[in-house]
PDB file of C-alpha atoms in Angstrom:
ATOM      1  CA  MET L   1      -0.651-130.257 245.403  1.00 45.00           C
ATOM      2  CA  ASN L   2      -1.424-126.623 246.156  1.00 45.00           C
ATOM      3  CA  TRP L   3      -2.773-124.858 243.070  1.00 44.00           C
ATOM      4  CA  SER L   4      -2.883-121.397 244.689  1.00 47.00           C
ATOM      5  CA  PHE L   5      -0.866-118.402 243.504  1.00 51.00           C
ATOM      6  CA  ASP L   6       1.602-118.585 246.418  1.00 54.00           C
ATOM      7  CA  LEU L   7       5.032-118.149 244.793  1.00 51.00           C
ATOM      8  CA  SER L   8       7.154-118.450 247.937  1.00 53.00           C
ATOM      9  CA  PRO L   9      10.090-120.909 247.864  1.00 53.00           C
ATOM     10  CA  ASN L  10       8.248-123.291 250.183  1.00 52.00           C
ATOM     11  CA  SER L  11       5.089-123.331 248.057  1.00 55.00           C
ATOM     12  CA  THR L  12       4.196-126.452 246.092  1.00 54.00           C
ATOM     13  CA  SER L  13       2.063-124.690 243.487  1.00 59.00           C
ATOM     14  CA  PRO L  14       3.098-125.592 239.899  1.00 59.00           C
ATOM     15  CA  LEU L  15       4.226-122.056 239.065  1.00 64.00           C
ATOM     16  CA  ALA L  16       6.275-121.779 242.247  1.00 63.00           C
ATOM     17  CA  LEU L  17       7.892-125.150 241.574  1.00 62.00           C
ATOM     18  CA  LEU L  18       8.848-123.948 238.099  1.00 62.00           C
ATOM     19  CA  LEU L  19      10.169-120.564 239.236  1.00 65.00           C
ATOM     20  CA  HIS L  20      12.252-121.862 242.151  1.00 61.00           C
ATOM     21  CA  ALA L  21      13.605-124.995 240.499  1.00 63.00           C
ATOM     22  CA  ASP L  22      17.237-125.493 239.603  1.00 69.00           C
ATOM     23  CA  ILE L  23      18.163-123.979 236.226  1.00 81.00           C
ATOM     24  CA  VAL L  24      18.616-127.413 234.648  1.00 81.00           C
ATOM     25  CA  VAL L  25      15.198-128.545 235.901  1.00 78.00           C
ATOM     26  CA  GLN L  26      13.696-125.280 234.645  1.00 82.00           C
ATOM     27  CA  ILE L  27      15.121-125.938 231.180  1.00 87.00           C
ATOM     28  CA  VAL L  28      13.698-129.468 231.246  1.00 85.00           C
ATOM     29  CA  MET L  29      10.271-128.226 232.371  1.00 84.00           C
ATOM     30  CA  GLY L  30      10.264-125.429 229.818  1.00 87.00           C
ATOM     31  CA  GLY L  31      11.220-127.792 226.992  1.00 90.00           C
ATOM     32  CA  LEU L  32       8.522-130.254 227.994  1.00 91.00           C
ATOM     33  CA  LEU L  33       5.889-127.515 228.185  1.00 89.00           C
ATOM     34  CA  ILE L  34       6.868-126.347 224.676  1.00 93.00           C
ATOM     35  CA  ALA L  35       6.700-129.941 223.461  1.00 93.00           C
ATOM     36  CA  SER L  36       3.257-130.316 225.020  1.00 93.00           C
ATOM     37  CA  ILE L  37       1.960-127.152 223.334  1.00 94.00           C
ATOM     38  CA  TRP L  38       3.461-128.287 220.011  1.00 94.00           C
ATOM     39  CA  THR L  39       1.885-131.707 220.458  1.00 94.00           C
ATOM     40  CA  TRP L  40      -1.579-130.271 221.050  1.00 94.00           C
ATOM     41  CA  ALA L  41      -1.223-127.989 218.020  1.00 95.00           C
ATOM     42  CA  ILE L  42      -0.422-131.038 215.879  1.00 95.00           C
ATOM     43  CA  ILE L  43      -3.259-133.035 217.445  1.00 95.00           C
ATOM     44  CA  ILE L  44      -5.850-130.327 216.777  1.00 95.00           C
ATOM     45  CA  GLY L  45      -4.572-129.672 213.246  1.00 94.00           C
ATOM     46  CA  SER L  46      -4.318-133.353 212.303  1.00 94.00           C
ATOM     47  CA  ALA L  47      -7.738-134.179 213.729  1.00 94.00           C
ATOM     48  CA  GLY L  48      -9.366-131.500 211.606  1.00 93.00           C
ATOM     49  CA  ARG L  49      -7.393-132.339 208.475  1.00 93.00           C
ATOM     50  CA  LEU L  50      -7.906-136.103 208.612  1.00 94.00           C
ATOM     51  CA  GLY L  51     -11.586-135.700 209.425  1.00 93.00           C
ATOM     52  CA  ASN L  52     -12.035-133.358 206.475  1.00 94.00           C
ATOM     53  CA  VAL L  53     -10.158-135.747 204.155  1.00 94.00           C
ATOM     54  CA  ARG L  54     -12.407-138.640 205.160  1.00 93.00           C
ATOM     55  CA  ARG L  55     -15.585-136.640 204.525  1.00 93.00           C
ATOM     56  CA  THR L  56     -14.499-135.095 201.224  1.00 94.00           C
ATOM     57  CA  THR L  57     -13.089-138.401 199.953  1.00 93.00           C
ATOM     58  CA  ALA L  58     -16.445-140.068 200.464  1.00 93.00           C
ATOM     59  CA  LYS L  59     -18.174-137.270 198.531  1.00 93.00           C
ATOM     60  CA  PHE L  60     -15.586-137.373 195.741  1.00 93.00           C
ATOM     61  CA  GLU L  61     -15.988-141.127 195.295  1.00 93.00           C
ATOM     62  CA  SER L  62     -19.770-140.833 195.288  1.00 92.00           C
ATOM     63  CA  ASP L  63     -19.663-138.116 192.630  1.00 92.00           C
ATOM     64  CA  PHE L  64     -17.108-140.024 190.568  1.00 92.00           C
ATOM     65  CA  TRP L  65     -19.040-143.279 190.391  1.00 91.00           C
ATOM     66  CA  LYS L  66     -22.169-141.349 189.419  1.00 90.00           C
ATOM     67  CA  ALA L  67     -20.387-139.454 186.635  1.00 87.00           C
ATOM     68  CA  ASP L  68     -21.130-140.485 183.063  1.00 84.00           C
ATOM     69  CA  ASP L  69     -18.159-138.697 181.482  1.00 86.00           C
ATOM     70  CA  ILE L  70     -14.714-139.200 183.040  1.00 87.00           C
ATOM     71  CA  ASP L  71     -13.163-136.411 180.959  1.00 87.00           C
ATOM     72  CA  ALA L  72     -15.781-133.902 182.088  1.00 89.00           C
ATOM     73  CA  PHE L  73     -15.342-135.006 185.696  1.00 91.00           C
ATOM     74  CA  TYR L  74     -11.576-134.616 185.333  1.00 90.00           C
ATOM     75  CA  LYS L  75     -11.927-131.063 184.036  1.00 89.00           C
ATOM     76  CA  ARG L  76     -14.052-130.215 187.060  1.00 89.00           C
ATOM     77  CA  GLU L  77     -11.793-131.826 189.660  1.00 86.00           C
ATOM     78  CA  ALA L  78      -8.334-131.434 188.089  1.00 79.00           C
ATOM     79  CA  ASP L  79      -7.292-128.626 190.444  1.00 83.00           C
ATOM     80  CA  SER L  80      -8.552-130.284 193.625  1.00 88.00           C
ATOM     81  CA  ASP L  81      -6.054-130.807 196.450  1.00 90.00           C
ATOM     82  CA  LEU L  82      -7.838-133.894 197.772  1.00 93.00           C
ATOM     83  CA  PRO L  83      -5.628-136.999 197.992  1.00 95.00           C
ATOM     84  CA  VAL L  84      -8.208-139.044 196.088  1.00 95.00           C
ATOM     85  CA  ALA L  85      -8.325-136.352 193.388  1.00 94.00           C
ATOM     86  CA  LYS L  86      -4.533-136.564 193.044  1.00 94.00           C
ATOM     87  CA  VAL L  87      -4.780-140.326 192.584  1.00 95.00           C
ATOM     88  CA  PHE L  88      -7.534-139.843 190.028  1.00 95.00           C
ATOM     89  CA  ALA L  89      -5.514-137.195 188.168  1.00 93.00           C
ATOM     90  CA  ALA L  90      -2.450-139.469 188.097  1.00 94.00           C
ATOM     91  CA  GLY L  91      -4.544-142.220 186.517  1.00 94.00           C
ATOM     92  CA  VAL L  92      -6.090-139.951 183.895  1.00 93.00           C
ATOM     93  CA  THR L  93      -2.741-138.372 183.022  1.00 92.00           C
ATOM     94  CA  GLU L  94      -1.054-141.733 182.554  1.00 92.00           C
ATOM     95  CA  TRP L  95      -4.027-143.036 180.579  1.00 90.00           C
ATOM     96  CA  ARG L  96      -3.835-140.132 178.141  1.00 89.00           C
ATOM     97  CA  ARG L  97      -0.090-140.480 177.695  1.00 89.00           C
ATOM     98  CA  SER L  98      -0.233-144.233 177.181  1.00 85.00           C
ATOM     99  CA  THR L  99      -3.127-144.209 174.704  1.00 83.00           C
ATOM    100  CA  ALA L 100      -2.098-141.162 172.701  1.00 79.00           C
ATOM    101  CA  GLY L 101      -0.275-143.199 170.056  1.00 70.00           C
ATOM    102  CA  GLY L 102      -1.771-145.333 167.341  1.00 68.00           C
ATOM    103  CA  ILE L 103      -0.659-148.685 168.755  1.00 72.00           C
ATOM    104  CA  VAL L 104      -1.557-149.440 172.378  1.00 72.00           C
ATOM    105  CA  ASP L 105       0.305-151.993 174.467  1.00 81.00           C
ATOM    106  CA  ARG L 106      -2.521-153.143 176.740  1.00 84.00           C
ATOM    107  CA  ASP L 107      -0.347-154.890 179.307  1.00 87.00           C
ATOM    108  CA  GLY L 108       2.091-152.004 179.378  1.00 89.00           C
ATOM    109  CA  VAL L 109      -0.730-149.488 179.848  1.00 88.00           C
ATOM    110  CA  ARG L 110      -2.190-151.481 182.740  1.00 91.00           C
ATOM    111  CA  GLU L 111       1.185-151.702 184.431  1.00 93.00           C
ATOM    112  CA  ARG L 112       1.903-148.007 184.034  1.00 93.00           C
ATOM    113  CA  LEU L 113      -1.554-147.078 185.317  1.00 94.00           C
ATOM    114  CA  ALA L 114      -1.052-149.216 188.420  1.00 94.00           C
ATOM    115  CA  THR L 115       2.395-147.721 188.998  1.00 95.00           C
ATOM    116  CA  ALA L 116       1.233-144.120 188.523  1.00 95.00           C
ATOM    117  CA  MET L 117      -1.741-144.410 190.858  1.00 95.00           C
ATOM    118  CA  GLY L 118       0.215-146.468 193.378  1.00 95.00           C
ATOM    119  CA  SER L 119       2.877-143.771 193.516  1.00 96.00           C
ATOM    120  CA  ALA L 120       0.185-141.114 193.973  1.00 95.00           C
ATOM    121  CA  VAL L 121      -1.358-143.075 196.846  1.00 96.00           C
ATOM    122  CA  ALA L 122       2.050-143.385 198.538  1.00 96.00           C
ATOM    123  CA  ALA L 123       2.812-139.689 198.074  1.00 95.00           C
ATOM    124  CA  GLU L 124      -0.538-138.545 199.462  1.00 95.00           C
ATOM    125  CA  THR L 125      -0.277-140.937 202.401  1.00 95.00           C
ATOM    126  CA  ASP L 126       3.162-139.556 203.233  1.00 94.00           C
ATOM    127  CA  LYS L 127       1.718-136.031 203.238  1.00 93.00           C
ATOM    128  CA  LEU L 128      -1.081-137.035 205.603  1.00 93.00           C
ATOM    129  CA  ALA L 129       1.375-138.703 207.993  1.00 92.00           C
ATOM    130  CA  ASP L 130       3.937-135.911 207.685  1.00 87.00           C
ATOM    131  CA  ARG L 131       3.937-134.681 211.312  1.00 88.00           C
ATOM    132  CA  LEU L 132       2.928-137.877 213.080  1.00 93.00           C
ATOM    133  CA  ASN L 133       6.600-138.699 213.633  1.00 93.00           C
ATOM    134  CA  ILE L 134       6.746-135.682 215.948  1.00 94.00           C
ATOM    135  CA  LEU L 135       4.003-137.195 218.096  1.00 95.00           C
ATOM    136  CA  ALA L 136       5.878-140.480 218.182  1.00 94.00           C
ATOM    137  CA  THR L 137       9.104-138.723 219.192  1.00 94.00           C
ATOM    138  CA  VAL L 138       7.457-136.708 221.974  1.00 94.00           C
ATOM    139  CA  GLY L 139       5.581-139.772 223.205  1.00 94.00           C
ATOM    140  CA  SER L 140       8.746-141.845 223.479  1.00 93.00           C
ATOM    141  CA  VAL L 141      11.248-139.222 224.649  1.00 94.00           C
ATOM    142  CA  ALA L 142       9.270-136.900 226.961  1.00 93.00           C
ATOM    143  CA  PRO L 143       9.007-139.353 229.917  1.00 92.00           C
ATOM    144  CA  PHE L 144      12.789-139.867 229.907  1.00 93.00           C
ATOM    145  CA  VAL L 145      13.443-136.127 229.671  1.00 91.00           C
ATOM    146  CA  GLY L 146      11.114-135.627 232.637  1.00 90.00           C
ATOM    147  CA  LEU L 147      12.879-138.411 234.492  1.00 89.00           C
ATOM    148  CA  PHE L 148      16.210-136.703 233.844  1.00 87.00           C
ATOM    149  CA  GLY L 149      14.809-133.520 235.390  1.00 85.00           C
ATOM    150  CA  THR L 150      13.597-135.521 238.377  1.00 85.00           C
ATOM    151  CA  VAL L 151      16.953-137.197 238.933  1.00 86.00           C
ATOM    152  CA  TRP L 152      18.769-133.893 238.615  1.00 82.00           C
ATOM    153  CA  GLY L 153      16.355-132.192 241.018  1.00 79.00           C
ATOM    154  CA  ILE L 154      16.748-134.941 243.627  1.00 81.00           C
ATOM    155  CA  MET L 155      20.552-134.752 243.312  1.00 80.00           C
ATOM    156  CA  THR L 156      20.347-130.993 243.905  1.00 76.00           C
ATOM    157  CA  THR L 157      18.104-131.567 246.924  1.00 75.00           C
ATOM    158  CA  PHE L 158      20.531-134.069 248.454  1.00 75.00           C
ATOM    159  CA  THR L 159      23.360-131.595 247.896  1.00 75.00           C
ATOM    160  CA  ALA L 160      21.357-128.948 249.746  1.00 69.00           C
ATOM    161  CA  ILE L 161      20.664-131.407 252.581  1.00 71.00           C
ATOM    162  CA  ALA L 162      24.380-132.094 252.931  1.00 71.00           C
ATOM    163  CA  ALA L 163      25.189-128.380 252.936  1.00 70.00           C
ATOM    164  CA  GLN L 164      22.510-127.439 255.484  1.00 69.00           C
ATOM    165  CA  GLN L 165      22.742-130.676 257.489  1.00 69.00           C
ATOM    166  CA  ASN L 166      18.978-130.535 257.823  1.00 61.00           C
ATOM    167  CA  THR L 167      16.727-133.381 256.731  1.00 60.00           C
ATOM    168  CA  SER L 168      13.405-131.926 257.818  1.00 61.00           C
ATOM    169  CA  LEU L 169      10.467-132.154 255.436  1.00 56.00           C
ATOM    170  CA  VAL L 170      10.291-128.367 255.265  1.00 56.00           C
ATOM    171  CA  THR L 171      13.791-128.345 253.820  1.00 57.00           C
ATOM    172  CA  VAL L 172      13.602-131.230 251.397  1.00 63.00           C
ATOM    173  CA  GLY L 173       9.896-131.106 250.489  1.00 63.00           C
ATOM    174  CA  PRO L 174       9.937-128.312 247.867  1.00 63.00           C
ATOM    175  CA  GLY L 175      13.050-129.754 246.178  1.00 67.00           C
ATOM    176  CA  ILE L 176      11.558-133.231 245.938  1.00 75.00           C
ATOM    177  CA  ALA L 177       8.245-131.771 244.738  1.00 74.00           C
ATOM    178  CA  GLU L 178       9.874-129.782 241.939  1.00 75.00           C
ATOM    179  CA  ALA L 179      11.869-132.835 240.904  1.00 76.00           C
ATOM    180  CA  LEU L 180       8.776-135.020 240.685  1.00 82.00           C
ATOM    181  CA  PHE L 181       6.915-132.217 238.920  1.00 82.00           C
ATOM    182  CA  ALA L 182       9.368-132.599 236.020  1.00 84.00           C
ATOM    183  CA  THR L 183       8.273-136.226 235.586  1.00 87.00           C
ATOM    184  CA  ALA L 184       4.617-135.168 235.770  1.00 87.00           C
ATOM    185  CA  ILE L 185       5.133-132.641 232.958  1.00 88.00           C
ATOM    186  CA  GLY L 186       6.927-135.309 230.922  1.00 91.00           C
ATOM    187  CA  LEU L 187       3.962-137.649 231.268  1.00 92.00           C
ATOM    188  CA  PHE L 188       1.570-134.771 230.541  1.00 90.00           C
ATOM    189  CA  ALA L 189       3.353-134.254 227.218  1.00 92.00           C
ATOM    190  CA  ALA L 190       3.843-137.944 226.388  1.00 94.00           C
ATOM    191  CA  ILE L 191       0.438-139.491 227.102  1.00 95.00           C
ATOM    192  CA  PRO L 192      -1.626-137.366 224.662  1.00 95.00           C
ATOM    193  CA  ALA L 193       1.139-137.719 222.052  1.00 95.00           C
ATOM    194  CA  VAL L 194       1.092-141.527 222.226  1.00 96.00           C
ATOM    195  CA  ILE L 195      -2.708-141.752 222.151  1.00 96.00           C
ATOM    196  CA  ALA L 196      -2.945-139.293 219.244  1.00 96.00           C
ATOM    197  CA  TYR L 197      -0.164-141.019 217.295  1.00 96.00           C
ATOM    198  CA  ASN L 198      -1.868-144.405 217.527  1.00 96.00           C
ATOM    199  CA  ARG L 199      -5.261-142.946 216.625  1.00 96.00           C
ATOM    200  CA  PHE L 200      -4.038-140.858 213.711  1.00 96.00           C
ATOM    201  CA  SER L 201      -1.868-143.668 212.359  1.00 96.00           C
ATOM    202  CA  HIS L 202      -4.986-145.820 212.255  1.00 96.00           C
ATOM    203  CA  ARG L 203      -6.896-143.102 210.411  1.00 96.00           C
ATOM    204  CA  VAL L 204      -4.085-142.623 207.896  1.00 96.00           C
ATOM    205  CA  ASN L 205      -4.028-146.368 207.279  1.00 96.00           C
ATOM    206  CA  GLN L 206      -7.789-146.301 206.700  1.00 95.00           C
ATOM    207  CA  ILE L 207      -7.471-143.448 204.219  1.00 95.00           C
ATOM    208  CA  GLU L 208      -4.593-145.214 202.457  1.00 96.00           C
ATOM    209  CA  ALA L 209      -6.706-148.372 202.132  1.00 96.00           C
ATOM    210  CA  ARG L 210      -9.571-146.300 200.754  1.00 95.00           C
ATOM    211  CA  LEU L 211      -7.296-144.629 198.205  1.00 96.00           C
ATOM    212  CA  ASN L 212      -5.996-148.019 197.121  1.00 96.00           C
ATOM    213  CA  ARG L 213      -9.550-149.317 196.694  1.00 96.00           C
ATOM    214  CA  PHE L 214     -10.423-146.270 194.595  1.00 95.00           C
ATOM    215  CA  ALA L 215      -7.275-146.742 192.510  1.00 95.00           C
ATOM    216  CA  ASP L 216      -8.151-150.414 191.954  1.00 95.00           C
ATOM    217  CA  GLY L 217     -11.686-149.531 190.921  1.00 93.00           C
ATOM    218  CA  PHE L 218     -10.548-146.791 188.567  1.00 93.00           C
ATOM    219  CA  HIS L 219      -7.901-149.115 187.149  1.00 92.00           C
ATOM    220  CA  SER L 220     -10.611-151.670 186.394  1.00 92.00           C
ATOM    221  CA  THR L 221     -12.720-149.006 184.672  1.00 90.00           C
ATOM    222  CA  LEU L 222      -9.820-147.937 182.468  1.00 89.00           C
ATOM    223  CA  SER L 223      -8.946-151.567 181.763  1.00 89.00           C
ATOM    224  CA  ARG L 224     -12.447-152.141 180.412  1.00 87.00           C
ATOM    225  CA  GLN L 225     -12.079-149.106 178.168  1.00 82.00           C
ATOM    226  CA  LEU L 226      -8.713-150.477 177.071  1.00 79.00           C
ATOM    227  CA  GLU L 227     -10.330-153.766 176.038  1.00 76.00           C
ATOM    228  CA  ALA L 228     -12.782-151.824 173.884  1.00 67.00           C
ATOM    229  CA  LYS L 229      -9.980-150.202 171.917  1.00 62.00           C
ATOM    230  CA  ARG L 230      -9.059-151.821 168.634  1.00 55.00           C
TER     231      ARG L 230
END
């Protein structure tokens, strides 16, 4: 493919193919390019966010298990936006509500603690995976949208061949090239989206498992304190 800046109708440079394509193919190409840009914005943003969550979660857990006073640690971390901090805050809040009265139902407290922290884990996981469905959609749909542009472009080329009664490569080459270029753009949008979706889904699952392990550990700590209550 010629990557020069020749914009003549017979040029096969990407920009020329886009400019001289049929209007329907242009719409398909433009939509796929927008989807590709959107995909890369999500990829870059999600990579930074998930990486930061993994690092800060490890530090939070380390600081928590070293802390001697849970109440003091809660006061320090209560306003944190970290997913693990939200799980921790849900556990502390439920603990305080359930043990505020004179009589404590130990089994009921344990069940409510598990429910509260489990709900927090689910909510934070949903937030982390919020835009991954866009990657999945682009990854699955973009190749077919590109294929539609290709089919439409080839149909237009055959119509032009019939009108001109000329089947030379000079006549049909640019039309076929622009049609196939639509498929190429579709794959260009889809391949990174699929790879990123699979990778980020794995990372979200890892973070969810880590949050669940933290919730289980914190639940055990509170259960031991519950046993000490008279």
